[in-house]
mmCIF file of C-alpha atoms in Angstrom:
data_model
loop_
_atom_site.group_PDB
_atom_site.id
_atom_site.type_symbol
_atom_site.label_atom_id
_atom_site.label_comp_id
_atom_site.label_asym_id
_atom_site.label_seq_id
_atom_site.Cartn_x
_atom_site.Cartn_y
_atom_site.Cartn_z
ATOM 1 C CA MET A 1 143.039 -51.467 -117.929
ATOM 2 C CA HIS A 2 142.992 -49.387 -114.746
ATOM 3 C CA GLU A 3 143.432 -50.998 -111.379
ATOM 4 C CA PRO A 4 140.646 -50.284 -108.897
ATOM 5 C CA SER A 5 141.408 -47.474 -106.562
ATOM 6 C CA ALA A 6 142.082 -48.138 -102.906
ATOM 7 C CA SER A 7 138.632 -46.901 -101.939
ATOM 8 C CA THR A 8 137.037 -49.196 -104.528
ATOM 9 C CA ARG A 9 139.011 -52.168 -103.239
ATOM 10 C CA GLU A 10 137.890 -51.380 -99.716
ATOM 11 C CA LEU A 11 134.295 -51.160 -100.874
ATOM 12 C CA MET A 12 134.571 -54.503 -102.714
ATOM 13 C CA ALA A 13 136.110 -56.162 -99.645
ATOM 14 C CA GLU A 14 133.368 -54.720 -97.463
ATOM 15 C CA ASN A 15 130.709 -56.047 -99.880
ATOM 16 C CA GLU A 16 132.335 -59.473 -99.829
ATOM 17 C CA THR A 17 132.314 -59.448 -96.051
ATOM 18 C CA LEU A 18 128.668 -58.404 -96.015
ATOM 19 C CA ARG A 19 127.754 -61.157 -98.488
ATOM 20 C CA ALA A 20 129.554 -63.733 -96.358
ATOM 21 C CA ARG A 21 127.846 -62.394 -93.261
ATOM 22 C CA MET A 22 124.458 -62.486 -95.007
ATOM 23 C CA ALA A 23 125.063 -66.063 -96.170
ATOM 24 C CA TYR A 24 125.979 -67.062 -92.606
ATOM 25 C CA LEU A 25 122.869 -65.377 -91.191
ATOM 26 C CA LEU A 26 120.643 -67.069 -93.795
ATOM 27 C CA GLU A 27 122.240 -70.411 -93.002
ATOM 28 C CA GLN A 28 121.663 -69.829 -89.281
ATOM 29 C CA ALA A 29 118.085 -68.726 -89.910
ATOM 30 C CA GLU A 30 117.398 -71.883 -91.933
ATOM 31 C CA ARG A 31 119.017 -74.007 -89.230
ATOM 32 C CA ASN A 32 117.012 -72.280 -86.484
ATOM 33 C CA HIS A 33 113.818 -72.741 -88.499
ATOM 34 C CA GLU A 34 114.606 -76.438 -88.929
ATOM 35 C CA ILE A 35 115.288 -76.790 -85.188
ATOM 36 C CA MET A 36 112.072 -74.940 -84.380
ATOM 37 C CA CYS A 37 110.066 -77.242 -86.664
ATOM 38 C CA ARG A 38 111.622 -80.327 -85.077
ATOM 39 C CA HIS A 39 110.787 -79.053 -81.609
ATOM 40 C CA GLN A 40 107.235 -78.185 -82.617
ATOM 41 C CA ALA A 41 106.832 -81.753 -83.855
ATOM 42 C CA PHE A 42 108.320 -82.974 -80.562
ATOM 43 C CA ASP A 43 105.832 -80.842 -78.612
ATOM 44 C CA LEU A 44 102.956 -82.425 -80.555
ATOM 45 C CA GLN A 45 104.353 -85.897 -79.866
ATOM 46 C CA ILE A 46 104.570 -85.473 -76.111
ATOM 47 C CA VAL A 47 101.223 -83.674 -75.906
ATOM 48 C CA GLY A 48 99.673 -86.683 -77.639
ATOM 49 C CA ALA A 49 101.348 -89.282 -75.402
ATOM 50 C CA GLY A 50 98.629 -91.549 -74.025
ATOM 51 C CA SER A 51 100.494 -93.056 -71.091
ATOM 52 C CA PHE A 52 103.406 -92.462 -68.756
ATOM 53 C CA PRO A 53 105.722 -94.936 -70.559
ATOM 54 C CA ASP A 54 104.827 -93.380 -73.934
ATOM 55 C CA LEU A 55 105.703 -89.898 -72.697
ATOM 56 C CA ILE A 56 108.962 -90.900 -71.028
ATOM 57 C CA SER A 57 110.144 -92.998 -73.972
ATOM 58 C CA THR A 58 109.364 -90.143 -76.399
ATOM 59 C CA ILE A 59 111.413 -87.697 -74.324
ATOM 60 C CA PHE A 60 114.415 -90.021 -74.090
ATOM 61 C CA ARG A 61 114.214 -91.243 -77.695
ATOM 62 C CA THR A 62 113.489 -87.993 -79.512
ATOM 63 C CA LEU A 63 114.882 -85.070 -77.523
ATOM 64 C CA PRO A 64 118.585 -86.060 -77.762
ATOM 65 C CA VAL A 65 118.226 -86.361 -81.549
ATOM 66 C CA ILE A 66 116.398 -83.115 -82.310
ATOM 67 C CA SER A 67 118.497 -81.091 -79.850
ATOM 68 C CA GLU A 68 121.805 -82.792 -80.775
ATOM 69 C CA LEU A 69 122.536 -83.770 -77.171
ATOM 70 C CA ASP A 70 124.730 -86.549 -75.827
ATOM 71 C CA ILE A 71 122.460 -87.364 -72.904
ATOM 72 C CA VAL A 72 119.029 -86.459 -71.523
ATOM 73 C CA THR A 73 117.879 -87.525 -68.072
ATOM 74 C CA LEU A 74 114.772 -86.767 -66.056
ATOM 75 C CA SER A 75 114.394 -86.403 -62.289
ATOM 76 C CA LEU A 76 110.906 -86.440 -60.728
ATOM 77 C CA VAL A 77 109.946 -85.374 -57.215
ATOM 78 C CA ASP A 78 108.045 -88.267 -55.626
ATOM 79 C CA PRO A 79 107.888 -87.786 -51.816
ATOM 80 C CA ASP A 80 105.938 -90.930 -50.916
ATOM 81 C CA ALA A 81 106.905 -93.000 -53.989
ATOM 82 C CA ASP A 82 103.294 -92.674 -55.188
ATOM 83 C CA ILE A 83 104.236 -92.050 -58.820
ATOM 84 C CA TYR A 84 106.723 -94.916 -58.922
ATOM 85 C CA THR A 85 104.338 -97.348 -57.214
ATOM 86 C CA VAL A 86 101.296 -96.528 -59.341
ATOM 87 C CA MET A 87 103.223 -96.551 -62.631
ATOM 88 C CA HIS A 88 104.833 -99.865 -61.718
ATOM 89 C CA ARG A 89 101.464 -101.371 -60.857
ATOM 90 C CA LEU A 90 100.057 -100.135 -64.156
ATOM 91 C CA GLY A 91 102.802 -102.003 -65.984
ATOM 92 C CA THR A 92 105.687 -99.524 -66.441
ATOM 93 C CA ASP A 93 108.995 -101.383 -66.810
ATOM 94 C CA PHE A 94 111.466 -98.993 -65.193
ATOM 95 C CA GLU A 95 114.423 -101.068 -66.382
ATOM 96 C CA GLN A 96 113.705 -99.604 -69.831
ATOM 97 C CA PHE A 97 114.297 -96.088 -68.472
ATOM 98 C CA PRO A 98 117.739 -95.981 -66.799
ATOM 99 C CA HIS A 99 117.809 -92.194 -67.222
ATOM 100 C CA LEU A 100 114.623 -91.696 -65.180
ATOM 101 C CA MET A 101 115.230 -90.937 -61.498
ATOM 102 C CA PHE A 102 112.995 -90.193 -58.528
ATOM 103 C CA CYS A 103 113.861 -88.097 -55.495
ATOM 104 C CA GLU A 104 112.060 -87.626 -52.213
ATOM 105 C CA HIS A 105 112.470 -83.858 -51.817
ATOM 106 C CA ALA A 106 112.579 -81.028 -54.371
ATOM 107 C CA VAL A 107 115.634 -79.508 -52.674
ATOM 108 C CA GLU A 108 117.651 -82.539 -53.831
ATOM 109 C CA LEU A 109 117.497 -81.214 -57.410
ATOM 110 C CA GLY A 110 119.925 -78.400 -56.569
ATOM 111 C CA PHE A 111 117.890 -75.353 -57.584
ATOM 112 C CA ASP A 112 117.581 -72.162 -55.550
ATOM 113 C CA MET A 113 114.441 -72.842 -53.530
ATOM 114 C CA SER A 114 114.171 -69.387 -51.918
ATOM 115 C CA PRO A 115 110.462 -68.543 -51.431
ATOM 116 C CA GLU A 116 110.839 -65.182 -53.142
ATOM 117 C CA ARG A 117 112.608 -66.586 -56.229
ATOM 118 C CA ARG A 118 111.448 -68.773 -59.066
ATOM 119 C CA PRO A 119 113.889 -71.655 -59.737
ATOM 120 C CA ARG A 120 115.932 -70.936 -62.869
ATOM 121 C CA PRO A 121 117.861 -73.251 -65.207
ATOM 122 C CA LEU A 122 121.444 -74.002 -64.213
ATOM 123 C CA LEU A 123 123.872 -73.943 -67.146
ATOM 124 C CA GLY A 124 127.599 -74.546 -67.019
ATOM 125 C CA PRO A 125 130.502 -76.987 -67.240
ATOM 126 C CA TYR A 126 129.931 -80.574 -66.198
ATOM 127 C CA ALA A 127 131.286 -81.330 -62.712
ATOM 128 C CA PRO A 128 131.067 -85.063 -61.801
ATOM 129 C CA ALA A 129 130.756 -84.517 -58.047
ATOM 130 C CA GLN A 130 128.153 -81.770 -58.449
ATOM 131 C CA HIS A 131 126.079 -83.435 -61.169
ATOM 132 C CA CYS A 132 126.254 -87.116 -60.187
ATOM 133 C CA ALA A 133 122.576 -87.175 -59.121
ATOM 134 C CA ALA A 134 121.371 -85.715 -62.432
ATOM 135 C CA PHE A 135 123.700 -87.892 -64.525
ATOM 136 C CA PRO A 136 124.312 -91.166 -62.669
ATOM 137 C CA HIS A 137 125.531 -92.812 -65.918
ATOM 138 C CA PRO A 138 127.259 -89.965 -67.821
ATOM 139 C CA PRO A 139 128.607 -90.606 -71.321
ATOM 140 C CA ALA A 140 132.332 -90.310 -71.912
ATOM 141 C CA GLY A 141 133.424 -86.788 -72.744
ATOM 142 C CA LEU A 142 130.489 -84.957 -71.157
ATOM 143 C CA GLN A 143 131.493 -81.283 -70.999
ATOM 144 C CA SER A 144 128.528 -78.987 -70.383
ATOM 145 C CA VAL A 145 125.085 -79.411 -68.857
ATOM 146 C CA ALA A 146 121.764 -77.647 -68.391
ATOM 147 C CA LEU A 147 119.480 -78.504 -65.481
ATOM 148 C CA VAL A 148 116.009 -77.215 -66.315
ATOM 149 C CA PRO A 149 113.409 -76.948 -63.507
ATOM 150 C CA LEU A 150 110.018 -78.458 -64.309
ATOM 151 C CA LEU A 151 107.441 -76.152 -62.735
ATOM 152 C CA ARG A 152 103.684 -76.344 -62.410
ATOM 153 C CA ASN A 153 102.531 -72.964 -61.143
ATOM 154 C CA THR A 154 105.076 -72.458 -58.347
ATOM 155 C CA ARG A 155 105.567 -76.142 -57.547
ATOM 156 C CA LEU A 156 108.788 -77.862 -58.615
ATOM 157 C CA ILE A 157 107.873 -81.328 -59.906
ATOM 158 C CA GLY A 158 111.214 -82.341 -61.357
ATOM 159 C CA SER A 159 114.240 -81.484 -63.464
ATOM 160 C CA LEU A 160 115.030 -82.021 -67.147
ATOM 161 C CA ASN A 161 118.772 -82.601 -67.401
ATOM 162 C CA LEU A 162 120.576 -81.987 -70.701
ATOM 163 C CA GLY A 163 124.214 -82.854 -71.411
ATOM 164 C CA SER A 164 126.613 -82.202 -74.281
ATOM 165 C CA ALA A 165 130.208 -83.068 -75.211
ATOM 166 C CA ASP A 166 130.533 -79.503 -76.531
ATOM 167 C CA PRO A 167 131.945 -77.302 -73.740
ATOM 168 C CA THR A 168 130.349 -74.200 -75.295
ATOM 169 C CA ARG A 169 126.868 -75.709 -75.639
ATOM 170 C CA PHE A 170 125.688 -74.684 -72.157
ATOM 171 C CA THR A 171 127.400 -71.743 -70.466
ATOM 172 C CA PRO A 172 126.141 -69.412 -67.721
ATOM 173 C CA GLN A 173 126.063 -66.526 -70.233
ATOM 174 C CA LEU A 174 123.543 -68.189 -72.541
ATOM 175 C CA GLY A 175 119.897 -67.164 -72.571
ATOM 176 C CA THR A 176 117.500 -69.680 -71.051
ATOM 177 C CA ASP A 177 114.188 -68.768 -72.732
ATOM 178 C CA PHE A 178 114.285 -71.748 -75.090
ATOM 179 C CA VAL A 179 115.063 -74.432 -72.480
ATOM 180 C CA GLU A 180 112.559 -72.865 -70.069
ATOM 181 C CA HIS A 181 109.849 -73.098 -72.735
ATOM 182 C CA MET A 182 110.793 -76.734 -73.367
ATOM 183 C CA GLY A 183 110.698 -77.421 -69.634
ATOM 184 C CA SER A 184 107.259 -75.844 -69.270
ATOM 185 C CA ILE A 185 105.783 -77.991 -72.067
ATOM 186 C CA ILE A 186 107.302 -81.173 -70.615
ATOM 187 C CA ALA A 187 106.098 -80.249 -67.112
ATOM 188 C CA ILE A 188 102.517 -79.767 -68.332
ATOM 189 C CA CYS A 189 102.594 -83.091 -70.198
ATOM 190 C CA LEU A 190 104.055 -84.914 -67.201
ATOM 191 C CA GLU A 191 101.450 -83.544 -64.816
ATOM 192 C CA ASN A 192 98.599 -84.380 -67.208
ATOM 193 C CA VAL A 193 99.705 -87.930 -67.955
ATOM 194 C CA ILE A 194 100.501 -88.683 -64.302
ATOM 195 C CA SER A 195 97.077 -87.357 -63.258
ATOM 196 C CA ASN A 196 95.365 -89.487 -65.905
ATOM 197 C CA GLU A 197 97.326 -92.581 -64.846
ATOM 198 C CA MET A 198 96.419 -91.931 -61.205
ATOM 199 C CA LEU A 199 92.716 -91.713 -62.128
ATOM 200 C CA LYS A 200 93.043 -94.955 -64.089
ATOM 201 C CA TYR A 201 94.690 -96.583 -61.081
ATOM 202 C CA ILE A 202 91.968 -95.349 -58.705
ATOM 203 C CA GLY A 203 89.377 -96.927 -60.993
ATOM 204 C CA LEU A 204 91.188 -100.246 -60.678
ATOM 205 C CA THR A 205 91.627 -100.292 -56.913
ATOM 206 C CA ASP A 206 89.453 -101.062 -53.914
ATOM 207 C CA SER A 207 88.665 -97.832 -52.073
ATOM 208 C CA LEU A 208 88.685 -99.426 -48.614
ATOM 209 C CA THR A 209 91.916 -101.406 -48.694
ATOM 210 C CA GLY A 210 93.850 -99.699 -51.509
ATOM 211 C CA VAL A 211 94.580 -103.030 -53.233
ATOM 212 C CA TYR A 212 93.374 -103.872 -56.721
ATOM 213 C CA ASN A 213 89.694 -104.536 -57.357
ATOM 214 C CA ARG A 214 88.243 -107.551 -59.137
ATOM 215 C CA ARG A 215 87.990 -105.774 -62.472
ATOM 216 C CA TYR A 216 91.719 -105.152 -62.493
ATOM 217 C CA MET A 217 92.565 -108.677 -61.317
ATOM 218 C CA ASP A 218 90.413 -110.257 -64.024
ATOM 219 C CA ARG A 219 92.263 -108.225 -66.655
ATOM 220 C CA ARG A 220 95.687 -108.759 -65.105
ATOM 221 C CA LEU A 221 95.122 -112.515 -64.909
ATOM 222 C CA LEU A 222 94.492 -112.713 -68.669
ATOM 223 C CA GLU A 223 97.612 -110.635 -69.374
ATOM 224 C CA GLU A 224 99.813 -112.740 -67.097
ATOM 225 C CA ILE A 225 98.578 -116.044 -68.515
ATOM 226 C CA ALA A 226 99.331 -114.848 -72.050
ATOM 227 C CA ARG A 227 102.770 -113.618 -70.951
ATOM 228 C CA ALA A 228 103.505 -116.836 -69.049
ATOM 229 C CA ARG A 229 102.698 -118.829 -72.175
ATOM 230 C CA ARG A 230 104.946 -116.678 -74.375
ATOM 231 C CA GLN A 231 107.890 -116.492 -71.999
ATOM 232 C CA GLY A 232 107.552 -119.943 -70.463
ATOM 233 C CA TYR A 233 107.479 -119.011 -66.781
ATOM 234 C CA ARG A 234 105.219 -120.373 -64.056
ATOM 235 C CA LEU A 235 102.230 -118.558 -62.613
ATOM 236 C CA SER A 236 100.488 -119.373 -59.341
ATOM 237 C CA CYS A 237 97.320 -118.111 -57.722
ATOM 238 C CA MET A 238 96.209 -117.837 -54.084
ATOM 239 C CA TYR A 239 92.632 -117.525 -52.909
ATOM 240 C CA ILE A 240 92.560 -116.067 -49.381
ATOM 241 C CA ASP A 241 89.578 -115.828 -47.037
ATOM 242 C CA ILE A 242 89.459 -114.256 -43.575
ATOM 243 C CA ASP A 243 88.142 -116.890 -41.186
ATOM 244 C CA HIS A 244 84.819 -116.192 -39.401
ATOM 245 C CA PHE A 245 84.720 -112.619 -40.682
ATOM 246 C CA LYS A 246 80.993 -112.315 -40.001
ATOM 247 C CA ARG A 247 81.760 -113.051 -36.360
ATOM 248 C CA VAL A 248 84.345 -110.232 -36.422
ATOM 249 C CA ASN A 249 81.759 -107.780 -37.775
ATOM 250 C CA ASP A 250 79.175 -108.938 -35.238
ATOM 251 C CA THR A 251 81.668 -108.559 -32.371
ATOM 252 C CA VAL A 252 83.486 -105.307 -33.160
ATOM 253 C CA GLY A 253 81.145 -103.689 -35.697
ATOM 254 C CA HIS A 254 81.677 -102.788 -39.329
ATOM 255 C CA GLN A 255 84.290 -100.135 -38.542
ATOM 256 C CA GLY A 256 86.285 -102.791 -36.741
ATOM 257 C CA GLY A 257 85.737 -105.117 -39.691
ATOM 258 C CA ASP A 258 87.123 -102.456 -42.028
ATOM 259 C CA ASP A 259 90.190 -102.116 -39.779
ATOM 260 C CA VAL A 260 90.713 -105.873 -39.999
ATOM 261 C CA LEU A 261 90.442 -105.863 -43.797
ATOM 262 C CA ARG A 262 93.023 -103.086 -44.115
ATOM 263 C CA GLU A 263 95.443 -104.712 -41.678
ATOM 264 C CA VAL A 264 95.171 -108.148 -43.274
ATOM 265 C CA CYS A 265 95.891 -106.549 -46.679
ATOM 266 C CA GLY A 266 98.954 -104.902 -45.226
ATOM 267 C CA ARG A 267 100.240 -108.189 -43.836
ATOM 268 C CA ILE A 268 99.630 -109.976 -47.131
ATOM 269 C CA LYS A 269 101.418 -107.275 -49.153
ATOM 270 C CA ALA A 270 104.403 -107.411 -46.814
ATOM 271 C CA GLU A 271 105.078 -110.987 -47.976
ATOM 272 C CA LEU A 272 104.746 -110.257 -51.705
ATOM 273 C CA ARG A 273 107.126 -108.949 -54.340
ATOM 274 C CA MET A 274 106.507 -105.843 -56.417
ATOM 275 C CA SER A 275 105.801 -108.053 -59.425
ATOM 276 C CA ASP A 276 102.995 -109.937 -57.638
ATOM 277 C CA ALA A 277 99.404 -108.658 -57.608
ATOM 278 C CA LEU A 278 96.915 -108.592 -54.727
ATOM 279 C CA GLY A 279 93.230 -107.923 -55.308
ATOM 280 C CA ARG A 280 90.045 -107.907 -53.267
ATOM 281 C CA PHE A 281 87.474 -110.157 -54.913
ATOM 282 C CA GLY A 282 84.698 -109.045 -52.603
ATOM 283 C CA GLY A 283 83.844 -109.071 -48.893
ATOM 284 C CA GLU A 284 86.671 -110.799 -47.037
ATOM 285 C CA GLU A 285 88.063 -112.672 -50.058
ATOM 286 C CA PHE A 286 91.349 -111.844 -51.760
ATOM 287 C CA VAL A 287 93.237 -113.242 -54.730
ATOM 288 C CA VAL A 288 97.002 -113.078 -55.252
ATOM 289 C CA LEU A 289 98.873 -113.681 -58.525
ATOM 290 C CA LEU A 290 102.453 -114.792 -58.007
ATOM 291 C CA ILE A 291 104.544 -114.172 -61.106
ATOM 292 C CA ASP A 292 107.248 -116.697 -62.019
ATOM 293 C CA ALA A 293 106.403 -118.891 -59.013
ATOM 294 C CA ASP A 294 105.690 -122.619 -58.999
ATOM 295 C CA LEU A 295 103.275 -124.352 -56.642
ATOM 296 C CA GLU A 296 105.931 -125.077 -54.016
ATOM 297 C CA SER A 297 107.179 -121.477 -53.916
ATOM 298 C CA ALA A 298 103.625 -120.128 -53.806
ATOM 299 C CA SER A 299 102.755 -122.503 -50.955
ATOM 300 C CA THR A 300 105.765 -121.236 -48.996
ATOM 301 C CA VAL A 301 104.620 -117.630 -49.454
ATOM 302 C CA ALA A 302 101.074 -118.620 -48.461
ATOM 303 C CA GLN A 303 102.363 -120.180 -45.236
ATOM 304 C CA ARG A 304 104.231 -116.952 -44.437
ATOM 305 C CA ILE A 305 101.040 -114.949 -45.012
ATOM 306 C CA ARG A 306 98.997 -117.318 -42.846
ATOM 307 C CA ALA A 307 101.569 -117.165 -40.040
ATOM 308 C CA SER A 308 101.887 -113.369 -40.258
ATOM 309 C CA VAL A 309 98.129 -112.831 -39.945
ATOM 310 C CA ALA A 310 97.793 -115.260 -37.030
ATOM 311 C CA ALA A 311 100.908 -114.087 -35.180
ATOM 312 C CA GLN A 312 99.506 -110.897 -33.665
ATOM 313 C CA PRO A 313 96.012 -109.570 -32.917
ATOM 314 C CA VAL A 314 94.792 -106.681 -35.052
ATOM 315 C CA ASP A 315 94.676 -103.314 -33.248
ATOM 316 C CA LEU A 316 91.406 -101.567 -34.045
ATOM 317 C CA SER A 317 90.835 -97.812 -34.203
ATOM 318 C CA SER A 318 88.453 -98.230 -31.235
ATOM 319 C CA GLY A 319 91.344 -99.422 -29.078
ATOM 320 C CA GLU A 320 90.161 -103.034 -29.065
ATOM 321 C CA ARG A 321 92.229 -105.971 -30.286
ATOM 322 C CA VAL A 322 90.928 -108.954 -32.211
ATOM 323 C CA ASP A 323 92.530 -112.250 -33.192
ATOM 324 C CA VAL A 324 92.308 -112.986 -36.913
ATOM 325 C CA THR A 325 93.302 -115.944 -39.082
ATOM 326 C CA VAL A 326 93.068 -116.701 -42.797
ATOM 327 C CA SER A 327 92.601 -119.819 -44.903
ATOM 328 C CA ILE A 328 94.430 -120.015 -48.227
ATOM 329 C CA GLY A 329 94.066 -122.154 -51.339
ATOM 330 C CA VAL A 330 96.966 -122.290 -53.810
ATOM 331 C CA ALA A 331 96.982 -123.436 -57.453
ATOM 332 C CA GLU A 332 99.445 -123.295 -60.335
ATOM 333 C CA LEU A 333 98.786 -122.439 -63.981
ATOM 334 C CA ALA A 334 97.740 -125.725 -65.561
ATOM 335 C CA ILE A 335 100.025 -125.601 -68.614
ATOM 336 C CA GLY A 336 103.198 -125.347 -66.508
ATOM 337 C CA PRO A 337 104.164 -128.990 -65.948
ATOM 338 C CA PHE A 338 102.786 -130.372 -69.226
ATOM 339 C CA PRO A 339 105.131 -132.022 -71.746
ATOM 340 C CA ALA A 340 105.942 -129.978 -74.843
ATOM 341 C CA GLN A 341 103.304 -131.502 -77.114
ATOM 342 C CA SER A 342 100.624 -130.893 -74.499
ATOM 343 C CA ILE A 343 101.678 -127.258 -74.112
ATOM 344 C CA GLU A 344 101.069 -126.647 -77.815
ATOM 345 C CA SER A 345 97.561 -128.051 -77.574
ATOM 346 C CA ALA A 346 96.924 -126.143 -74.335
ATOM 347 C CA ARG A 347 97.648 -122.867 -76.128
ATOM 348 C CA ASP A 348 94.574 -123.448 -78.226
ATOM 349 C CA ILE A 349 92.430 -123.239 -75.105
ATOM 350 C CA ALA A 350 90.889 -119.784 -74.623
ATOM 351 C CA ILE A 351 92.790 -117.724 -72.069
ATOM 352 C CA GLU A 352 89.502 -116.820 -70.376
ATOM 353 C CA THR A 353 88.832 -120.504 -69.724
ATOM 354 C CA VAL A 354 92.348 -121.048 -68.373
ATOM 355 C CA ALA A 355 91.954 -118.025 -66.080
ATOM 356 C CA GLN A 356 88.626 -119.247 -64.736
ATOM 357 C CA ASP A 357 90.068 -122.715 -64.143
ATOM 358 C CA LEU A 358 93.096 -121.333 -62.293
ATOM 359 C CA VAL A 359 90.988 -119.243 -59.901
ATOM 360 C CA ALA A 360 88.486 -122.067 -59.488
ATOM 361 C CA SER A 361 91.301 -124.458 -58.574
ATOM 362 C CA ALA A 362 92.614 -122.044 -55.925
ATOM 363 C CA ASP A 363 89.048 -121.584 -54.646
ATOM 364 C CA ALA A 364 88.571 -125.359 -54.427
ATOM 365 C CA ALA A 365 91.778 -125.642 -52.404
ATOM 366 C CA LEU A 366 90.545 -122.817 -50.150
ATOM 367 C CA TYR A 367 87.317 -124.735 -49.548
ATOM 368 C CA GLN A 368 89.380 -127.719 -48.417
ATOM 369 C CA ALA A 369 91.393 -125.491 -46.075
ATOM 370 C CA LYS A 370 88.224 -124.150 -44.476
ATOM 371 C CA ALA A 371 86.670 -127.614 -44.254
ATOM 372 C CA GLY A 372 89.864 -128.851 -42.618
ATOM 373 C CA GLY A 373 89.599 -126.461 -39.689
ATOM 374 C CA ARG A 374 90.656 -123.050 -41.110
ATOM 375 C CA ASN A 375 93.918 -121.188 -40.502
ATOM 376 C CA LYS A 376 95.441 -123.553 -43.069
ATOM 377 C CA VAL A 377 97.107 -123.569 -46.486
ATOM 378 C CA VAL A 378 96.003 -126.212 -49.003
ATOM 379 C CA THR A 379 97.479 -126.683 -52.479
ATOM 380 C CA PHE A 380 95.293 -127.836 -55.341
ATOM 381 C CA ALA A 381 96.088 -131.396 -56.377
#
């Protein structure tokens, strides 16, 4: 049996190398196809997100898995805290999203903001001092990062921040087409869902004062009563009325009356927490829901509101000043102080009835405050 010649052996070795190379390329092609399919499914998920929390949770839950990343964070540009405020008021629990950050100015994101250049992704080794804003809670062993600008037309709305324990995962030499495409899809979804949430919020707020309208407060009251029952915390309600408001309108006109309404709202909000809710029930009447607050605590807040409104005259846009006071009735959710067996029976009562009774109790206390001379706080007994 003849041994293969040297040229034959070289040819066989070359074929073996080619087969190995082909197998590697096929394996890579299959892997890339699998990654592409996972990302296409991810794109469909975020496009279908119906709310801001749904979108954010999908990004943080799914993207690290399909992209095999050790951390994903998101930074949003929010100059006047409008996004944060509206999403919070619509029920977003930001404690669930520790990797979501807001910044006041786009320049804080670290991209080249030259007018003649489009911001590009920044890929390279992780540097704690340089990347602390993008990764405030970095995982142990973080080695390389990619900061991907989120652009809508030419406007920078945020940054998608990707991190890996693999030092070769993100290097300055890598192409950025894939992460830029991902960033563009996420940017479009963010802008759409934020716009939709803003429209929803506008539909639930009073156009004159910017506080919630009655429709929102009616819905929020039902939600809070149900939550208070489940979690066992106290819920209190204030009914606030501007004293002699008709006299204000007759004296300084309706424009002056509008100025008074806006200023009184501002003074009320200044005494409330983010978790509380203020709504205009109509005319010069307002309702406040105080979450996890008993009657004594709510009465203390009501006294602060009353004192704040009465402390200084309201400056009108006409240059005039007018003295204003408010009367406030305070009531607590009826099931709060009941013994355990009574609580169980109270849960059988329709939430709508409980809500109506709570507001009616605060209104009855308000009536007593007005009958007692106004500029007073009365708690429902």
